C-alpha cells in the first residue's frame, strides 16, 4: 500500500538558517503530494501541494518539488523564522483520490 | 478558513464508557474523514464518508463506528472506550474535483481515557 517516510525530529535551528525536511513516498500510480503544517494547539493547515512530476509547490517561502525519479518531495525554506516553529507533515493522495496517507511528522523548533 | 468545528474540544472519560465526537461543516463538502494523531504515527485514518449514509473503514477502524445522517455532520463513536484510544482526533473535509483535492482540517478533539 501507499506509505510516506519523513525524517524524524526534532529539528532545531537558529533564526535565518536553511531548513530541509526530507520526505519520500511509495505509491502506485501517480499520487498528489502535500505538505501540511501544524502550529501548537491547532489543526493541520495545507502549506503547499504538487499534483504531477516536476511540479513545484510554494507558499510562505517554503518550496517542495515533486521528484518522481527519486519518489521524493523534500520541503525547503531558505531563511526560517521563530514563527515557523511547528510540526510538518508530508502526505500523499493516492490513485483513488479520496484518502490521504501521512508521514510521521517532523517537529521544527526555531530559536531566536 | 474552512468552516469545520469539532465538539467537544477536550474530553476525559473512563474505560468502558461510550463516547461520541461530532464534526460539523458548513462547506457542503461531500467527503468527511476522521483521523487520530499519535506521536510517531502522524495521522491515521479511522473512517471516512463519501456521502450521507455512505461510509467506509480506514486503517485503524477497530473499536470505532461512524454515522452520517446529514451532509454537515459526521459522528465518531467509541462504543467502549479503552486507554489505547487516548489520542487527538481530527476531522477533515474535501470535495475532490470541485473545490480542489485538498483536505481541510478541524481544530481537533483531545480525548483522554482513564
PDB file of N, CA, C and O in Angstrom, chain B residues 28-95:
ATOM      1  N   UNK B  28     -20.567  22.217   2.802  1.00  0.00           N
ATOM      2  CA  UNK B  28     -21.319  21.318   1.921  1.00  0.00           C
ATOM      3  C   UNK B  28     -20.411  20.375   1.131  1.00  0.00           C
ATOM      4  O   UNK B  28     -20.741  19.967   0.004  1.00  0.00           O
ATOM      5  N   UNK B  29     -19.249  20.026   1.713  1.00  0.00           N
ATOM      6  CA  UNK B  29     -18.340  19.087   1.059  1.00  0.00           C
ATOM      7  C   UNK B  29     -18.857  17.664   1.215  1.00  0.00           C
ATOM      8  O   UNK B  29     -19.397  17.293   2.263  1.00  0.00           O
ATOM      9  N   UNK B  30     -18.645  16.872   0.179  1.00  0.00           N
ATOM     10  CA  UNK B  30     -19.186  15.511   0.168  1.00  0.00           C
ATOM     11  C   UNK B  30     -18.398  14.567   1.068  1.00  0.00           C
ATOM     12  O   UNK B  30     -18.955  13.697   1.716  1.00  0.00           O
ATOM     13  N   UNK B  31     -17.060  14.713   1.057  1.00  0.00           N
ATOM     14  CA  UNK B  31     -16.232  13.780   1.808  1.00  0.00           C
ATOM     15  C   UNK B  31     -15.938  14.343   3.202  1.00  0.00           C
ATOM     16  O   UNK B  31     -15.606  15.520   3.362  1.00  0.00           O
ATOM     17  N   UNK B  32     -16.024  13.441   4.190  1.00  0.00           N
ATOM     18  CA  UNK B  32     -15.610  13.779   5.554  1.00  0.00           C
ATOM     19  C   UNK B  32     -14.795  12.616   6.114  1.00  0.00           C
ATOM     20  O   UNK B  32     -15.053  11.450   5.768  1.00  0.00           O
ATOM     21  N   UNK B  33     -13.847  12.951   6.980  1.00  0.00           N
ATOM     22  CA  UNK B  33     -12.875  11.963   7.463  1.00  0.00           C
ATOM     23  C   UNK B  33     -12.671  12.133   8.968  1.00  0.00           C
ATOM     24  O   UNK B  33     -12.748  13.233   9.499  1.00  0.00           O
ATOM     25  N   UNK B  34     -12.369  11.014   9.616  1.00  0.00           N
ATOM     26  CA  UNK B  34     -11.893  11.043  10.982  1.00  0.00           C
ATOM     27  C   UNK B  34     -10.497  10.422  11.026  1.00  0.00           C
ATOM     28  O   UNK B  34     -10.276   9.308  10.536  1.00  0.00           O
ATOM     29  N   UNK B  35      -9.560  11.185  11.646  1.00  0.00           N
ATOM     30  CA  UNK B  35      -8.200  10.724  11.857  1.00  0.00           C
ATOM     31  C   UNK B  35      -7.893  10.752  13.350  1.00  0.00           C
ATOM     32  O   UNK B  35      -8.470  11.529  14.099  1.00  0.00           O
ATOM     33  N   UNK B  36      -6.909   9.961  13.724  1.00  0.00           N
ATOM     34  CA  UNK B  36      -6.331  10.105  15.039  1.00  0.00           C
ATOM     35  C   UNK B  36      -4.849  10.433  14.897  1.00  0.00           C
ATOM     36  O   UNK B  36      -4.185   9.957  13.971  1.00  0.00           O
ATOM     37  N   UNK B  37      -4.340  11.250  15.824  1.00  0.00           N
ATOM     38  CA  UNK B  37      -2.952  11.669  15.780  1.00  0.00           C
ATOM     39  C   UNK B  37      -2.257  11.182  17.040  1.00  0.00           C
ATOM     40  O   UNK B  37      -2.661  11.517  18.158  1.00  0.00           O
ATOM     41  N   UNK B  38      -1.210  10.408  16.836  1.00  0.00           N
ATOM     42  CA  UNK B  38      -0.424   9.877  17.941  1.00  0.00           C
ATOM     43  C   UNK B  38       1.047  10.115  17.654  1.00  0.00           C
ATOM     44  O   UNK B  38       1.467  10.039  16.493  1.00  0.00           O
ATOM     45  N   UNK B  39       1.836  10.366  18.680  1.00  0.00           N
ATOM     46  CA  UNK B  39       3.264  10.641  18.476  1.00  0.00           C
ATOM     47  C   UNK B  39       3.946   9.528  17.673  1.00  0.00           C
ATOM     48  O   UNK B  39       3.772   8.341  17.957  1.00  0.00           O
ATOM     49  N   UNK B  40       4.692   9.938  16.665  1.00  0.00           N
ATOM     50  CA  UNK B  40       5.433   8.984  15.849  1.00  0.00           C
ATOM     51  C   UNK B  40       4.630   8.326  14.749  1.00  0.00           C
ATOM     52  O   UNK B  40       5.195   7.645  13.892  1.00  0.00           O
ATOM     53  N   UNK B  41       3.324   8.524  14.757  1.00  0.00           N
ATOM     54  CA  UNK B  41       2.467   7.870  13.745  1.00  0.00           C
ATOM     55  C   UNK B  41       1.842   8.858  12.774  1.00  0.00           C
ATOM     56  O   UNK B  41       1.131   8.455  11.863  1.00  0.00           O
ATOM     57  N   UNK B  42       2.071  10.111  12.951  1.00  0.00           N
ATOM     58  CA  UNK B  42       1.402  11.078  12.100  1.00  0.00           C
ATOM     59  C   UNK B  42      -0.092  11.001  12.314  1.00  0.00           C
ATOM     60  O   UNK B  42      -0.564  10.812  13.441  1.00  0.00           O
ATOM     61  N   UNK B  43      -0.847  11.140  11.242  1.00  0.00           N
ATOM     62  CA  UNK B  43      -2.292  10.986  11.309  1.00  0.00           C
ATOM     63  C   UNK B  43      -2.673   9.685  10.622  1.00  0.00           C
ATOM     64  O   UNK B  43      -2.184   9.386   9.534  1.00  0.00           O
ATOM     65  N   UNK B  44      -3.568   8.955  11.228  1.00  0.00           N
ATOM     66  CA  UNK B  44      -4.042   7.700  10.654  1.00  0.00           C
ATOM     67  C   UNK B  44      -5.550   7.762  10.494  1.00  0.00           C
ATOM     68  O   UNK B  44      -6.262   8.180  11.413  1.00  0.00           O
ATOM     69  N   UNK B  45      -6.006   7.286   9.358  1.00  0.00           N
ATOM     70  CA  UNK B  45      -7.419   7.366   9.021  1.00  0.00           C
ATOM     71  C   UNK B  45      -8.212   6.306   9.767  1.00  0.00           C
ATOM     72  O   UNK B  45      -7.872   5.111   9.732  1.00  0.00           O
ATOM     73  N   UNK B  46      -9.301   6.743  10.409  1.00  0.00           N
ATOM     74  CA  UNK B  46     -10.161   5.821  11.147  1.00  0.00           C
ATOM     75  C   UNK B  46     -11.326   5.372  10.263  1.00  0.00           C
ATOM     76  O   UNK B  46     -11.534   4.183  10.028  1.00  0.00           O
ATOM     77  N   UNK B  47     -12.125   6.315   9.821  1.00  0.00           N
ATOM     78  CA  UNK B  47     -13.246   6.080   8.919  1.00  0.00           C
ATOM     79  C   UNK B  47     -13.399   7.316   8.042  1.00  0.00           C
ATOM     80  O   UNK B  47     -12.959   8.405   8.402  1.00  0.00           O
ATOM     81  N   UNK B  48     -14.082   7.135   6.940  1.00  0.00           N
ATOM     82  CA  UNK B  48     -14.430   8.290   6.131  1.00  0.00           C
ATOM     83  C   UNK B  48     -15.815   8.108   5.531  1.00  0.00           C
ATOM     84  O   UNK B  48     -16.371   6.997   5.538  1.00  0.00           O
ATOM     85  N   UNK B  49     -16.351   9.194   5.035  1.00  0.00           N
ATOM     86  CA  UNK B  49     -17.684   9.175   4.441  1.00  0.00           C
ATOM     87  C   UNK B  49     -17.628   9.893   3.102  1.00  0.00           C
ATOM     88  O   UNK B  49     -16.988  10.942   2.971  1.00  0.00           O
ATOM     89  N   UNK B  50     -18.324   9.326   2.117  1.00  0.00           N
ATOM     90  CA  UNK B  50     -18.372   9.948   0.798  1.00  0.00           C
ATOM     91  C   UNK B  50     -19.777  10.376   0.432  1.00  0.00           C
ATOM     92  O   UNK B  50     -20.078  10.625  -0.744  1.00  0.00           O
ATOM     93  N   UNK B  51     -20.630  10.471   1.435  1.00  0.00           N
ATOM     94  CA  UNK B  51     -21.977  10.970   1.235  1.00  0.00           C
ATOM     95  C   UNK B  51     -22.842  10.561   2.414  1.00  0.00           C
ATOM     96  O   UNK B  51     -22.429   9.767   3.266  1.00  0.00           O
ATOM     97  N   UNK B  52     -24.045  11.117   2.457  1.00  0.00           N
ATOM     98  CA  UNK B  52     -24.967  10.772   3.534  1.00  0.00           C
ATOM     99  C   UNK B  52     -25.205   9.269   3.545  1.00  0.00           C
ATOM    100  O   UNK B  52     -25.512   8.673   2.512  1.00  0.00           O
ATOM    101  N   UNK B  53     -24.988   8.684   4.693  1.00  0.00           N
ATOM    102  CA  UNK B  53     -25.168   7.238   4.938  1.00  0.00           C
ATOM    103  C   UNK B  53     -24.130   6.375   4.223  1.00  0.00           C
ATOM    104  O   UNK B  53     -24.230   5.144   4.281  1.00  0.00           O
ATOM    105  N   UNK B  54     -23.155   6.976   3.555  1.00  0.00           N
ATOM    106  CA  UNK B  54     -22.107   6.223   2.863  1.00  0.00           C
ATOM    107  C   UNK B  54     -20.792   6.391   3.600  1.00  0.00           C
ATOM    108  O   UNK B  54     -20.221   7.488   3.622  1.00  0.00           O
ATOM    109  N   UNK B  55     -20.323   5.281   4.212  1.00  0.00           N
ATOM    110  CA  UNK B  55     -19.082   5.346   4.972  1.00  0.00           C
ATOM    111  C   UNK B  55     -18.209   4.152   4.644  1.00  0.00           C
ATOM    112  O   UNK B  55     -18.694   3.130   4.122  1.00  0.00           O
ATOM    113  N   UNK B  56     -16.926   4.265   4.989  1.00  0.00           N
ATOM    114  CA  UNK B  56     -16.004   3.163   4.758  1.00  0.00           C
ATOM    115  C   UNK B  56     -14.913   3.216   5.813  1.00  0.00           C
ATOM    116  O   UNK B  56     -14.689   4.258   6.448  1.00  0.00           O
ATOM    117  N   UNK B  57     -14.240   2.068   5.990  1.00  0.00           N
ATOM    118  CA  UNK B  57     -13.225   1.967   7.023  1.00  0.00           C
ATOM    119  C   UNK B  57     -11.888   2.501   6.536  1.00  0.00           C
ATOM    120  O   UNK B  57     -11.543   2.394   5.358  1.00  0.00           O
ATOM    121  N   UNK B  58     -11.115   3.028   7.502  1.00  0.00           N
ATOM    122  CA  UNK B  58      -9.736   3.383   7.250  1.00  0.00           C
ATOM    123  C   UNK B  58      -8.814   2.331   7.827  1.00  0.00           C
ATOM    124  O   UNK B  58      -9.213   1.187   8.067  1.00  0.00           O
ATOM    125  N   UNK B  59      -7.580   2.713   8.077  1.00  0.00           N
ATOM    126  CA  UNK B  59      -6.575   1.731   8.502  1.00  0.00           C
ATOM    127  C   UNK B  59      -6.646   1.365   9.973  1.00  0.00           C
ATOM    128  O   UNK B  59      -6.094   0.339  10.373  1.00  0.00           O
ATOM    129  N   UNK B  60      -7.317   2.181  10.808  1.00  0.00           N
ATOM    130  CA  UNK B  60      -7.370   1.894  12.249  1.00  0.00           C
ATOM    131  C   UNK B  60      -8.814   1.975  12.746  1.00  0.00           C
ATOM    132  O   UNK B  60      -9.128   2.672  13.700  1.00  0.00           O
ATOM    133  N   UNK B  61      -9.711   1.238  12.127  1.00  0.00           N
ATOM    134  CA  UNK B  61     -11.137   1.362  12.406  1.00  0.00           C
ATOM    135  C   UNK B  61     -11.633   0.510  13.580  1.00  0.00           C
ATOM    136  O   UNK B  61     -12.749   0.754  14.073  1.00  0.00           O
ATOM    137  N   UNK B  62     -10.855  -0.447  14.030  1.00  0.00           N
ATOM    138  CA  UNK B  62     -11.326  -1.321  15.105  1.00  0.00           C
ATOM    139  C   UNK B  62     -11.640  -0.519  16.364  1.00  0.00           C
ATOM    140  O   UNK B  62     -10.836   0.267  16.835  1.00  0.00           O
ATOM    141  N   UNK B  63     -12.841  -0.763  16.931  1.00  0.00           N
ATOM    142  CA  UNK B  63     -13.253  -0.077  18.153  1.00  0.00           C
ATOM    143  C   UNK B  63     -13.972   1.234  17.905  1.00  0.00           C
ATOM    144  O   UNK B  63     -14.393   1.889  18.857  1.00  0.00           O
ATOM    145  N   UNK B  64     -14.134   1.609  16.626  1.00  0.00           N
ATOM    146  CA  UNK B  64     -14.797   2.862  16.265  1.00  0.00           C
ATOM    147  C   UNK B  64     -15.946   2.581  15.292  1.00  0.00           C
ATOM    148  O   UNK B  64     -15.858   1.691  14.464  1.00  0.00           O
ATOM    149  N   UNK B  65     -16.988   3.403  15.419  1.00  0.00           N
ATOM    150  CA  UNK B  65     -18.042   3.397  14.421  1.00  0.00           C
ATOM    151  C   UNK B  65     -18.374   4.840  14.066  1.00  0.00           C
ATOM    152  O   UNK B  65     -18.034   5.762  14.811  1.00  0.00           O
ATOM    153  N   UNK B  66     -19.006   5.036  12.916  1.00  0.00           N
ATOM    154  CA  UNK B  66     -19.334   6.382  12.466  1.00  0.00           C
ATOM    155  C   UNK B  66     -20.760   6.397  11.934  1.00  0.00           C
ATOM    156  O   UNK B  66     -21.342   5.361  11.600  1.00  0.00           O
ATOM    157  N   UNK B  67     -21.288   7.598  11.878  1.00  0.00           N
ATOM    158  CA  UNK B  67     -22.587   7.776  11.239  1.00  0.00           C
ATOM    159  C   UNK B  67     -22.645   9.146  10.589  1.00  0.00           C
ATOM    160  O   UNK B  67     -22.042  10.115  11.087  1.00  0.00           O
ATOM    161  N   UNK B  68     -23.373   9.205   9.479  1.00  0.00           N
ATOM    162  CA  UNK B  68     -23.556  10.467   8.770  1.00  0.00           C
ATOM    163  C   UNK B  68     -24.985  10.503   8.233  1.00  0.00           C
ATOM    164  O   UNK B  68     -25.283   9.923   7.195  1.00  0.00           O
ATOM    165  N   UNK B  69     -25.832  11.175   8.976  1.00  0.00           N
ATOM    166  CA  UNK B  69     -27.244  11.271   8.604  1.00  0.00           C
ATOM    167  C   UNK B  69     -27.548  12.572   7.878  1.00  0.00           C
ATOM    168  O   UNK B  69     -28.613  12.707   7.261  1.00  0.00           O
ATOM    169  N   UNK B  70     -26.628  13.528   7.948  1.00  0.00           N
ATOM    170  CA  UNK B  70     -26.771  14.799   7.244  1.00  0.00           C
ATOM    171  C   UNK B  70     -25.428  15.156   6.620  1.00  0.00           C
ATOM    172  O   UNK B  70     -24.374  14.771   7.140  1.00  0.00           O
ATOM    173  N   UNK B  71     -25.454  15.883   5.532  1.00  0.00           N
ATOM    174  CA  UNK B  71     -24.214  16.273   4.867  1.00  0.00           C
ATOM    175  C   UNK B  71     -23.260  16.961   5.818  1.00  0.00           C
ATOM    176  O   UNK B  71     -22.057  16.743   5.776  1.00  0.00           O
ATOM    177  N   UNK B  72     -23.769  17.803   6.701  1.00  0.00           N
ATOM    178  CA  UNK B  72     -22.908  18.642   7.519  1.00  0.00           C
ATOM    179  C   UNK B  72     -22.350  17.981   8.770  1.00  0.00           C
ATOM    180  O   UNK B  72     -21.447  18.517   9.385  1.00  0.00           O
ATOM    181  N   UNK B  73     -22.855  16.819   9.163  1.00  0.00           N
ATOM    182  CA  UNK B  73     -22.429  16.214  10.425  1.00  0.00           C
ATOM    183  C   UNK B  73     -21.874  14.813  10.222  1.00  0.00           C
ATOM    184  O   UNK B  73     -22.482  13.981   9.524  1.00  0.00           O
ATOM    185  N   UNK B  74     -20.754  14.552  10.904  1.00  0.00           N
ATOM    186  CA  UNK B  74     -20.109  13.235  10.843  1.00  0.00           C
ATOM    187  C   UNK B  74     -19.725  12.887  12.270  1.00  0.00           C
ATOM    188  O   UNK B  74     -18.934  13.582  12.896  1.00  0.00           O
ATOM    189  N   UNK B  75     -20.316  11.816  12.784  1.00  0.00           N
ATOM    190  CA  UNK B  75     -20.124  11.442  14.181  1.00  0.00           C
ATOM    191  C   UNK B  75     -19.188  10.244  14.289  1.00  0.00           C
ATOM    192  O   UNK B  75     -19.300   9.286  13.514  1.00  0.00           O
ATOM    193  N   UNK B  76     -18.295  10.302  15.250  1.00  0.00           N
ATOM    194  CA  UNK B  76     -17.398   9.195  15.562  1.00  0.00           C
ATOM    195  C   UNK B  76     -17.741   8.683  16.946  1.00  0.00           C
ATOM    196  O   UNK B  76     -17.762   9.456  17.905  1.00  0.00           O
ATOM    197  N   UNK B  77     -18.009   7.381  17.051  1.00  0.00           N
ATOM    198  CA  UNK B  77     -18.389   6.786  18.332  1.00  0.00           C
ATOM    199  C   UNK B  77     -17.387   5.723  18.753  1.00  0.00           C
ATOM    200  O   UNK B  77     -17.031   4.848  17.946  1.00  0.00           O
ATOM    201  N   UNK B  78     -16.962   5.834  19.988  1.00  0.00           N
ATOM    202  CA  UNK B  78     -16.189   4.782  20.629  1.00  0.00           C
ATOM    203  C   UNK B  78     -17.178   4.028  21.504  1.00  0.00           C
ATOM    204  O   UNK B  78     -17.682   4.559  22.496  1.00  0.00           O
ATOM    205  N   UNK B  79     -17.510   2.818  21.127  1.00  0.00           N
ATOM    206  CA  UNK B  79     -18.582   2.091  21.811  1.00  0.00           C
ATOM    207  C   UNK B  79     -18.236   1.808  23.259  1.00  0.00           C
ATOM    208  O   UNK B  79     -19.084   1.879  24.144  1.00  0.00           O
ATOM    209  N   UNK B  80     -16.971   1.485  23.507  1.00  0.00           N
ATOM    210  CA  UNK B  80     -16.494   1.190  24.856  1.00  0.00           C
ATOM    211  C   UNK B  80     -15.033   1.630  24.914  1.00  0.00           C
ATOM    212  O   UNK B  80     -14.146   0.898  24.491  1.00  0.00           O
ATOM    213  N   UNK B  81     -14.823   2.832  25.400  1.00  0.00           N
ATOM    214  CA  UNK B  81     -13.502   3.440  25.299  1.00  0.00           C
ATOM    215  C   UNK B  81     -12.428   2.640  26.033  1.00  0.00           C
ATOM    216  O   UNK B  81     -12.663   2.093  27.126  1.00  0.00           O
ATOM    217  N   UNK B  82     -11.245   2.595  25.432  1.00  0.00           N
ATOM    218  CA  UNK B  82     -10.091   1.954  26.061  1.00  0.00           C
ATOM    219  C   UNK B  82      -8.940   2.953  26.130  1.00  0.00           C
ATOM    220  O   UNK B  82      -8.928   3.958  25.395  1.00  0.00           O
ATOM    221  N   UNK B  83      -7.973   2.673  26.977  1.00  0.00           N
ATOM    222  CA  UNK B  83      -6.855   3.605  27.158  1.00  0.00           C
ATOM    223  C   UNK B  83      -6.066   3.795  25.858  1.00  0.00           C
ATOM    224  O   UNK B  83      -5.467   4.851  25.635  1.00  0.00           O
ATOM    225  N   UNK B  84      -6.069   2.780  24.998  1.00  0.00           N
ATOM    226  CA  UNK B  84      -5.344   2.896  23.723  1.00  0.00           C
ATOM    227  C   UNK B  84      -6.005   3.883  22.765  1.00  0.00           C
ATOM    228  O   UNK B  84      -5.423   4.239  21.734  1.00  0.00           O
ATOM    229  N   UNK B  85      -7.204   4.314  23.100  1.00  0.00           N
ATOM    230  CA  UNK B  85      -7.902   5.291  22.275  1.00  0.00           C
ATOM    231  C   UNK B  85      -7.681   6.724  22.767  1.00  0.00           C
ATOM    232  O   UNK B  85      -8.240   7.663  22.188  1.00  0.00           O
ATOM    233  N   UNK B  86      -6.863   6.882  23.787  1.00  0.00           N
ATOM    234  CA  UNK B  86      -6.412   8.215  24.171  1.00  0.00           C
ATOM    235  C   UNK B  86      -5.616   8.793  23.016  1.00  0.00           C
ATOM    236  O   UNK B  86      -4.629   8.199  22.574  1.00  0.00           O
ATOM    237  N   UNK B  87      -6.042   9.934  22.503  1.00  0.00           N
ATOM    238  CA  UNK B  87      -5.439  10.478  21.297  1.00  0.00           C
ATOM    239  C   UNK B  87      -6.027  11.859  21.025  1.00  0.00           C
ATOM    240  O   UNK B  87      -6.914  12.323  21.741  1.00  0.00           O
ATOM    241  N   UNK B  88      -5.517  12.484  19.976  1.00  0.00           N
ATOM    242  CA  UNK B  88      -6.141  13.686  19.448  1.00  0.00           C
ATOM    243  C   UNK B  88      -6.832  13.297  18.154  1.00  0.00           C
ATOM    244  O   UNK B  88      -6.207  12.684  17.275  1.00  0.00           O
ATOM    245  N   UNK B  89      -8.102  13.641  18.039  1.00  0.00           N
ATOM    246  CA  UNK B  89      -8.910  13.243  16.897  1.00  0.00           C
ATOM    247  C   UNK B  89      -9.197  14.468  16.022  1.00  0.00           C
ATOM    248  O   UNK B  89      -9.636  15.512  16.514  1.00  0.00           O
ATOM    249  N   UNK B  90      -8.930  14.295  14.737  1.00  0.00           N
ATOM    250  CA  UNK B  90      -9.160  15.377  13.784  1.00  0.00           C
ATOM    251  C   UNK B  90     -10.183  14.942  12.750  1.00  0.00           C
ATOM    252  O   UNK B  90     -10.147  13.821  12.232  1.00  0.00           O
ATOM    253  N   UNK B  91     -11.054  15.859  12.448  1.00  0.00           N
ATOM    254  CA  UNK B  91     -11.991  15.702  11.351  1.00  0.00           C
ATOM    255  C   UNK B  91     -11.449  16.477  10.161  1.00  0.00           C
ATOM    256  O   UNK B  91     -10.775  17.513  10.325  1.00  0.00           O
ATOM    257  N   UNK B  92     -11.730  16.001   8.960  1.00  0.00           N
ATOM    258  CA  UNK B  92     -11.334  16.711   7.750  1.00  0.00           C
ATOM    259  C   UNK B  92     -12.442  16.603   6.721  1.00  0.00           C
ATOM    260  O   UNK B  92     -13.292  15.694   6.785  1.00  0.00           O
ATOM    261  N   UNK B  93     -12.449  17.536   5.772  1.00  0.00           N
ATOM    262  CA  UNK B  93     -13.441  17.519   4.703  1.00  0.00           C
ATOM    263  C   UNK B  93     -12.744  17.743   3.367  1.00  0.00           C
ATOM    264  O   UNK B  93     -11.654  18.322   3.311  1.00  0.00           O
ATOM    265  N   UNK B  94     -13.376  17.285   2.305  1.00  0.00           N
ATOM    266  CA  UNK B  94     -12.869  17.580   0.968  1.00  0.00           C
ATOM    267  C   UNK B  94     -13.991  17.431  -0.046  1.00  0.00           C
ATOM    268  O   UNK B  94     -15.027  16.807   0.223  1.00  0.00           O
ATOM    269  N   UNK B  95     -13.786  17.999  -1.197  1.00  0.00           N
ATOM    270  CA  UNK B  95     -14.717  17.897  -2.311  1.00  0.00           C
ATOM    271  C   UNK B  95     -13.881  17.726  -3.566  1.00  0.00           C
ATOM    272  O   UNK B  95     -13.698  18.670  -4.342  1.00  0.00           O
TER     273      UNK B  95
END
